[in-house]
Amino acid sequence: MTSFHLSERDLQAAAESSALLAAPQAAHLRDCRQCQNQVATYQHLFAAAARLPQPAFAFDLTASVLAQLPKTKPAFPWVLCLVALPVVGVVGAFLALFGGTLVQAFQELPTLLGGGLVIVTGFLVAGQCVELLARHRRQMRLLSFS
Ligand SMILES: [Zn+2]
């Protein structure tokens, strides 16, 4: 037996699986009766916790969440479609008229500029994702369970 014993974290890891321990801790556990007993205690505790019934709330969680959700679903953005349709038409007409010239221009585009465009696009997408996540967190904070 060595002078140290396993930490609580190592004891709990060993209770889950002895394969989770590093070699020195596993070697100690093989030789130390005290640590083996503590691991056995954790295993009994984990098994008992696994047998506990699922917690039941004293209130209807589903009804509480549904009561706080917006009642109306967002309207379809028809105005945005009315704006987008002419824009798409103008872009389509532009491509039809100057498509050949554009293809030549993009073939001569240096790779550095292309890489820059990819990086900027990545930043824009990442920014949108962060904004979406922040909005989701704000909305989740507004929910209160009573
Ligand atoms: Zn020990």
GROMACS .gro file of N, CA, C and O in nm, residues 57-139:
model
  332
   57PHE      N    1  -4.307   1.652  -1.102
   57PHE     CA    2  -4.328   1.789  -1.058
   57PHE      C    3  -4.464   1.802  -0.993
   57PHE      O    4  -4.558   1.732  -1.029
   58ALA      N    5  -4.474   1.895  -0.901
   58ALA     CA    6  -4.601   1.920  -0.834
   58ALA      C    7  -4.694   2.004  -0.921
   58ALA      O    8  -4.805   2.032  -0.881
   59PHE      N    9  -4.645   2.044  -1.038
   59PHE     CA   10  -4.728   2.124  -1.128
   59PHE      C   11  -4.716   2.063  -1.267
   59PHE      O   12  -4.629   1.979  -1.293
   60ASP      N   13  -4.805   2.105  -1.357
   60ASP     CA   14  -4.803   2.053  -1.494
   60ASP      C   15  -4.701   2.132  -1.575
   60ASP      O   16  -4.726   2.245  -1.616
   61LEU      N   17  -4.584   2.072  -1.595
   61LEU     CA   18  -4.474   2.142  -1.663
   61LEU      C   19  -4.512   2.177  -1.806
   61LEU      O   20  -4.487   2.287  -1.853
   62THR      N   21  -4.576   2.085  -1.876
   62THR     CA   22  -4.613   2.110  -2.015
   62THR      C   23  -4.708   2.229  -2.028
   62THR      O   24  -4.686   2.317  -2.111
   63ALA      N   25  -4.809   2.231  -1.941
   63ALA     CA   26  -4.905   2.341  -1.947
   63ALA      C   27  -4.838   2.474  -1.912
   63ALA      O   28  -4.868   2.577  -1.972
   64SER      N   29  -4.743   2.470  -1.817
   64SER     CA   30  -4.674   2.591  -1.778
   64SER      C   31  -4.591   2.648  -1.893
   64SER      O   32  -4.587   2.768  -1.917
   65VAL      N   33  -4.524   2.559  -1.966
   65VAL     CA   34  -4.442   2.604  -2.081
   65VAL      C   35  -4.532   2.654  -2.193
   65VAL      O   36  -4.510   2.761  -2.251
   66LEU      N   37  -4.635   2.576  -2.226
   66LEU     CA   38  -4.723   2.613  -2.336
   66LEU      C   39  -4.794   2.747  -2.309
   66LEU      O   40  -4.818   2.824  -2.402
   67ALA      N   41  -4.824   2.775  -2.182
   67ALA     CA   42  -4.893   2.900  -2.149
   67ALA      C   43  -4.805   3.021  -2.177
   67ALA      O   44  -4.855   3.131  -2.199
   68GLN      N   45  -4.676   3.003  -2.177
   68GLN     CA   46  -4.585   3.117  -2.197
   68GLN      C   47  -4.539   3.132  -2.341
   68GLN      O   48  -4.469   3.228  -2.373
   69LEU      N   49  -4.571   3.037  -2.426
   69LEU     CA   50  -4.532   3.050  -2.567
   69LEU      C   51  -4.623   3.149  -2.636
   69LEU      O   52  -4.739   3.165  -2.597
   70PRO      N   53  -4.573   3.219  -2.738
   70PRO     CA   54  -4.658   3.314  -2.810
   70PRO      C   55  -4.778   3.242  -2.872
   70PRO      O   56  -4.764   3.132  -2.924
   71LYS      N   57  -4.894   3.309  -2.863
   71LYS     CA   58  -5.017   3.245  -2.910
   71LYS      C   59  -5.027   3.246  -3.062
   71LYS      O   60  -5.082   3.156  -3.122
   72THR      N   61  -4.977   3.353  -3.124
   72THR     CA   62  -4.991   3.362  -3.268
   72THR      C   63  -4.859   3.321  -3.334
   72THR      O   64  -4.751   3.350  -3.283
   73LYS      N   65  -4.873   3.254  -3.444
   73LYS     CA   66  -4.750   3.221  -3.515
   73LYS      C   67  -4.714   3.338  -3.605
   73LYS      O   68  -4.803   3.411  -3.651
   74PRO      N   69  -4.586   3.359  -3.629
   74PRO     CA   70  -4.546   3.476  -3.707
   74PRO      C   71  -4.603   3.471  -3.848
   74PRO      O   72  -4.611   3.364  -3.909
   75ALA      N   73  -4.642   3.588  -3.896
   75ALA     CA   74  -4.700   3.596  -4.028
   75ALA      C   75  -4.592   3.572  -4.135
   75ALA      O   76  -4.475   3.602  -4.114
   76PHE      N   77  -4.635   3.516  -4.245
   76PHE     CA   78  -4.542   3.495  -4.355
   76PHE      C   79  -4.499   3.631  -4.409
   76PHE      O   80  -4.583   3.719  -4.430
   77PRO      N   81  -4.371   3.651  -4.431
   77PRO     CA   82  -4.323   3.785  -4.471
   77PRO      C   83  -4.351   3.815  -4.618
   77PRO      O   84  -4.263   3.814  -4.702
   78TRP      N   85  -4.479   3.849  -4.646
   78TRP     CA   86  -4.518   3.878  -4.784
   78TRP      C   87  -4.447   4.002  -4.837
   78TRP      O   88  -4.410   4.008  -4.955
   79VAL      N   89  -4.428   4.103  -4.752
   79VAL     CA   90  -4.361   4.225  -4.796
   79VAL      C   91  -4.220   4.194  -4.842
   79VAL      O   92  -4.173   4.244  -4.945
   80LEU      N   93  -4.154   4.106  -4.767
   80LEU     CA   94  -4.018   4.067  -4.805
   80LEU      C   95  -4.018   3.998  -4.941
   80LEU      O   96  -3.929   4.020  -5.024
   81CYS      N   97  -4.119   3.916  -4.965
   81CYS     CA   98  -4.129   3.849  -5.095
   81CYS      C   99  -4.152   3.950  -5.207
   81CYS      O  100  -4.094   3.937  -5.316
   82LEU      N  101  -4.234   4.052  -5.180
   82LEU     CA  102  -4.261   4.153  -5.282
   82LEU      C  103  -4.134   4.232  -5.315
   82LEU      O  104  -4.116   4.276  -5.428
   83VAL      N  105  -4.047   4.251  -5.218
   83VAL     CA  106  -3.920   4.319  -5.242
   83VAL      C  107  -3.822   4.223  -5.310
   83VAL      O  108  -3.750   4.263  -5.402
   84ALA      N  109  -3.821   4.101  -5.266
   84ALA     CA  110  -3.722   4.006  -5.317
   84ALA      C  111  -3.747   3.970  -5.463
   84ALA      O  112  -3.652   3.948  -5.538
   85LEU      N  113  -3.873   3.964  -5.502
   85LEU     CA  114  -3.905   3.922  -5.639
   85LEU      C  115  -3.844   4.015  -5.744
   85LEU      O  116  -3.777   3.968  -5.837
   86PRO      N  117  -3.862   4.148  -5.735
   86PRO     CA  118  -3.796   4.235  -5.833
   86PRO      C  119  -3.644   4.227  -5.827
   86PRO      O  120  -3.577   4.235  -5.930
   87VAL      N  121  -3.590   4.211  -5.707
   87VAL     CA  122  -3.444   4.201  -5.694
   87VAL      C  123  -3.393   4.079  -5.768
   87VAL      O  124  -3.295   4.085  -5.843
   88VAL      N  125  -3.462   3.967  -5.749
   88VAL     CA  126  -3.421   3.845  -5.819
   88VAL      C  127  -3.435   3.863  -5.970
   88VAL      O  128  -3.349   3.818  -6.047
   89GLY      N  129  -3.540   3.933  -6.011
   89GLY     CA  130  -3.559   3.959  -6.154
   89GLY      C  131  -3.445   4.044  -6.211
   89GLY      O  132  -3.392   4.014  -6.319
   90VAL      N  133  -3.406   4.148  -6.139
   90VAL     CA  134  -3.297   4.235  -6.186
   90VAL      C  135  -3.166   4.157  -6.190
   90VAL      O  136  -3.089   4.167  -6.288
   91VAL      N  137  -3.139   4.077  -6.087
   91VAL     CA  138  -3.016   3.997  -6.086
   91VAL      C  139  -3.016   3.897  -6.202
   91VAL      O  140  -2.914   3.879  -6.270
   92GLY      N  141  -3.132   3.834  -6.224
   92GLY     CA  142  -3.142   3.740  -6.336
   92GLY      C  143  -3.117   3.807  -6.469
   92GLY      O  144  -3.044   3.755  -6.554
   93ALA      N  145  -3.176   3.926  -6.490
   93ALA     CA  146  -3.157   3.998  -6.615
   93ALA      C  147  -3.011   4.039  -6.631
   93ALA      O  148  -2.953   4.029  -6.741
   94PHE      N  149  -2.950   4.083  -6.519
   94PHE     CA  150  -2.809   4.122  -6.523
   94PHE      C  151  -2.722   4.004  -6.563
   94PHE      O  152  -2.632   4.016  -6.647
   95LEU      N  153  -2.749   3.888  -6.503
   95LEU     CA  154  -2.669   3.769  -6.535
   95LEU      C  155  -2.691   3.726  -6.680
   95LEU      O  156  -2.597   3.681  -6.747
   96ALA      N  157  -2.814   3.740  -6.728
   96ALA     CA  158  -2.841   3.702  -6.867
   96ALA      C  159  -2.765   3.794  -6.964
   96ALA      O  160  -2.713   3.748  -7.066
   97LEU      N  161  -2.758   3.923  -6.930
   97LEU     CA  162  -2.692   4.017  -7.019
   97LEU      C  163  -2.539   4.011  -7.008
   97LEU      O  164  -2.468   4.012  -7.108
   98PHE      N  165  -2.490   4.006  -6.884
   98PHE     CA  166  -2.345   4.017  -6.863
   98PHE      C  167  -2.282   3.890  -6.807
   98PHE      O  168  -2.171   3.893  -6.754
   99GLY      N  169  -2.352   3.778  -6.817
   99GLY     CA  170  -2.302   3.653  -6.760
   99GLY      C  171  -2.167   3.612  -6.816
   99GLY      O  172  -2.077   3.572  -6.743
  100GLY      N  173  -2.151   3.623  -6.947
  100GLY     CA  174  -2.024   3.583  -7.009
  100GLY      C  175  -1.908   3.667  -6.960
  100GLY      O  176  -1.800   3.613  -6.929
  101THR      N  177  -1.928   3.795  -6.947
  101THR     CA  178  -1.823   3.884  -6.897
  101THR      C  179  -1.791   3.852  -6.752
  101THR      O  180  -1.673   3.853  -6.712
  102LEU      N  181  -1.894   3.822  -6.673
  102LEU     CA  182  -1.873   3.790  -6.531
  102LEU      C  183  -1.791   3.662  -6.516
  102LEU      O  184  -1.702   3.656  -6.431
  103VAL      N  185  -1.820   3.562  -6.597
  103VAL     CA  186  -1.746   3.436  -6.588
  103VAL      C  187  -1.598   3.462  -6.615
  103VAL      O  188  -1.511   3.412  -6.542
  104GLN      N  189  -1.568   3.544  -6.715
  104GLN     CA  190  -1.428   3.576  -6.744
  104GLN      C  191  -1.364   3.651  -6.627
  104GLN      O  192  -1.251   3.623  -6.588
  105ALA      N  193  -1.438   3.746  -6.569
  105ALA     CA  194  -1.384   3.824  -6.458
  105ALA      C  195  -1.354   3.734  -6.337
  105ALA      O  196  -1.251   3.749  -6.272
  106PHE      N  197  -1.444   3.640  -6.308
  106PHE     CA  198  -1.423   3.554  -6.192
  106PHE      C  199  -1.313   3.451  -6.216
  106PHE      O  200  -1.250   3.404  -6.122
  107GLN      N  201  -1.290   3.414  -6.341
  107GLN     CA  202  -1.181   3.321  -6.369
  107GLN      C  203  -1.046   3.387  -6.342
  107GLN      O  204  -0.951   3.320  -6.305
  108GLU      N  205  -1.039   3.517  -6.360
  108GLU     CA  206  -0.913   3.588  -6.338
  108GLU      C  207  -0.900   3.637  -6.194
  108GLU      O  208  -0.801   3.699  -6.159
  109LEU      N  209  -1.000   3.610  -6.111
  109LEU     CA  210  -0.996   3.654  -5.972
  109LEU      C  211  -0.883   3.583  -5.898
  109LEU      O  212  -0.870   3.462  -5.904
  110PRO      N  213  -0.799   3.659  -5.830
  110PRO     CA  214  -0.691   3.592  -5.756
  110PRO      C  215  -0.747   3.507  -5.643
  110PRO      O  216  -0.852   3.534  -5.589
  111THR      N  217  -0.675   3.402  -5.609
  111THR     CA  218  -0.724   3.310  -5.506
  111THR      C  219  -0.730   3.378  -5.369
  111THR      O  220  -0.808   3.339  -5.285
  112LEU      N  221  -0.646   3.479  -5.348
  112LEU     CA  222  -0.648   3.550  -5.220
  112LEU      C  223  -0.783   3.616  -5.197
  112LEU      O  224  -0.839   3.608  -5.087
  113LEU      N  225  -0.837   3.677  -5.301
  113LEU     CA  226  -0.967   3.742  -5.288
  113LEU      C  227  -1.075   3.638  -5.261
  113LEU      O  228  -1.165   3.659  -5.179
  114GLY      N  229  -1.065   3.524  -5.330
  114GLY     CA  230  -1.162   3.417  -5.307
  114GLY      C  231  -1.156   3.368  -5.164
  114GLY      O  232  -1.259   3.347  -5.099
  115GLY      N  233  -1.035   3.352  -5.113
  115GLY     CA  234  -1.020   3.309  -4.974
  115GLY      C  235  -1.077   3.411  -4.878
  115GLY      O  236  -1.141   3.376  -4.779
  116GLY      N  237  -1.055   3.540  -4.910
  116GLY     CA  238  -1.110   3.646  -4.826
  116GLY      C  239  -1.262   3.642  -4.825
  116GLY      O  240  -1.323   3.659  -4.719
  117LEU      N  241  -1.321   3.617  -4.941
  117LEU     CA  242  -1.467   3.607  -4.947
  117LEU      C  243  -1.517   3.492  -4.861
  117LEU      O  244  -1.618   3.504  -4.791
  118VAL      N  245  -1.447   3.379  -4.866
  118VAL     CA  246  -1.487   3.263  -4.785
  118VAL      C  247  -1.477   3.296  -4.637
  118VAL      O  248  -1.567   3.264  -4.559
  119ILE      N  249  -1.369   3.365  -4.597
  119ILE     CA  250  -1.352   3.400  -4.456
  119ILE      C  251  -1.462   3.496  -4.410
  119ILE      O  252  -1.522   3.478  -4.304
  120VAL      N  253  -1.489   3.598  -4.493
  120VAL     CA  254  -1.594   3.693  -4.455
  120VAL      C  255  -1.728   3.623  -4.445
  120VAL      O  256  -1.806   3.647  -4.351
  121THR      N  257  -1.756   3.534  -4.538
  121THR     CA  258  -1.882   3.459  -4.533
  121THR      C  259  -1.888   3.375  -4.405
  121THR      O  260  -1.992   3.369  -4.340
  122GLY      N  261  -1.775   3.314  -4.370
  122GLY     CA  262  -1.771   3.236  -4.246
  122GLY      C  263  -1.801   3.321  -4.125
  122GLY      O  264  -1.876   3.280  -4.037
  123PHE      N  265  -1.742   3.443  -4.121
  123PHE     CA  266  -1.770   3.533  -4.007
  123PHE      C  267  -1.917   3.572  -4.004
  123PHE      O  268  -1.977   3.577  -3.896
  124LEU      N  269  -1.975   3.599  -4.120
  124LEU     CA  270  -2.117   3.636  -4.122
  124LEU      C  271  -2.205   3.523  -4.071
  124LEU      O  272  -2.297   3.544  -3.991
  125VAL      N  273  -2.178   3.403  -4.116
  125VAL     CA  274  -2.258   3.288  -4.073
  125VAL      C  275  -2.239   3.264  -3.924
  125VAL      O  276  -2.336   3.242  -3.850
  126ALA      N  277  -2.114   3.274  -3.877
  126ALA     CA  278  -2.088   3.254  -3.734
  126ALA      C  279  -2.158   3.361  -3.652
  126ALA      O  280  -2.216   3.332  -3.547
  127GLY      N  281  -2.156   3.486  -3.699
  127GLY     CA  282  -2.225   3.593  -3.629
  127GLY      C  283  -2.375   3.568  -3.620
  127GLY      O  284  -2.436   3.591  -3.516
  128GLN      N  285  -2.433   3.522  -3.730
  128GLN     CA  286  -2.576   3.491  -3.728
  128GLN      C  287  -2.606   3.379  -3.629
  128GLN      O  288  -2.706   3.383  -3.558
  129CYS      N  289  -2.519   3.278  -3.623
  129CYS     CA  290  -2.539   3.168  -3.530
  129CYS      C  291  -2.531   3.216  -3.386
  129CYS      O  292  -2.612   3.178  -3.302
  130VAL      N  293  -2.435   3.304  -3.356
  130VAL     CA  294  -2.420   3.356  -3.220
  130VAL      C  295  -2.543   3.439  -3.183
  130VAL      O  296  -2.596   3.427  -3.073
  131GLU      N  297  -2.591   3.521  -3.278
  131GLU     CA  298  -2.710   3.602  -3.253
  131GLU      C  299  -2.831   3.514  -3.227
  131GLU      O  300  -2.911   3.539  -3.136
  132LEU      N  301  -2.846   3.408  -3.306
  132LEU     CA  302  -2.957   3.315  -3.289
  132LEU      C  303  -2.951   3.248  -3.152
  132LEU      O  304  -3.052   3.236  -3.082
  133LEU      N  305  -2.832   3.209  -3.112
  133LEU     CA  306  -2.813   3.144  -2.981
  133LEU      C  307  -2.845   3.242  -2.869
  133LEU      O  308  -2.913   3.207  -2.772
  134ALA      N  309  -2.800   3.368  -2.882
  134ALA     CA  310  -2.827   3.468  -2.779
  134ALA      C  311  -2.975   3.494  -2.768
  134ALA      O  312  -3.031   3.505  -2.658
  135ARG      N  313  -3.044   3.502  -2.882
  135ARG     CA  314  -3.188   3.524  -2.880
  135ARG      C  315  -3.260   3.406  -2.812
  135ARG      O  316  -3.351   3.426  -2.732
  136HIS      N  317  -3.215   3.286  -2.844
  136HIS     CA  318  -3.275   3.168  -2.783
  136HIS      C  319  -3.257   3.170  -2.632
  136HIS      O  320  -3.350   3.143  -2.556
  137ARG      N  321  -3.137   3.208  -2.586
  137ARG     CA  322  -3.112   3.213  -2.442
  137ARG      C  323  -3.198   3.319  -2.375
  137ARG      O  324  -3.249   3.298  -2.266
  138ARG      N  325  -3.214   3.437  -2.442
  138ARG     CA  326  -3.299   3.541  -2.385
  138ARG      C  327  -3.443   3.491  -2.369
  138ARG      O  328  -3.506   3.512  -2.266
  139GLN      N  329  -3.492   3.422  -2.473
  139GLN     CA  330  -3.629   3.372  -2.465
  139GLN      C  331  -3.644   3.265  -2.359
  139GLN      O  332  -3.745   3.259  -2.290
   0.00000   0.00000   0.00000
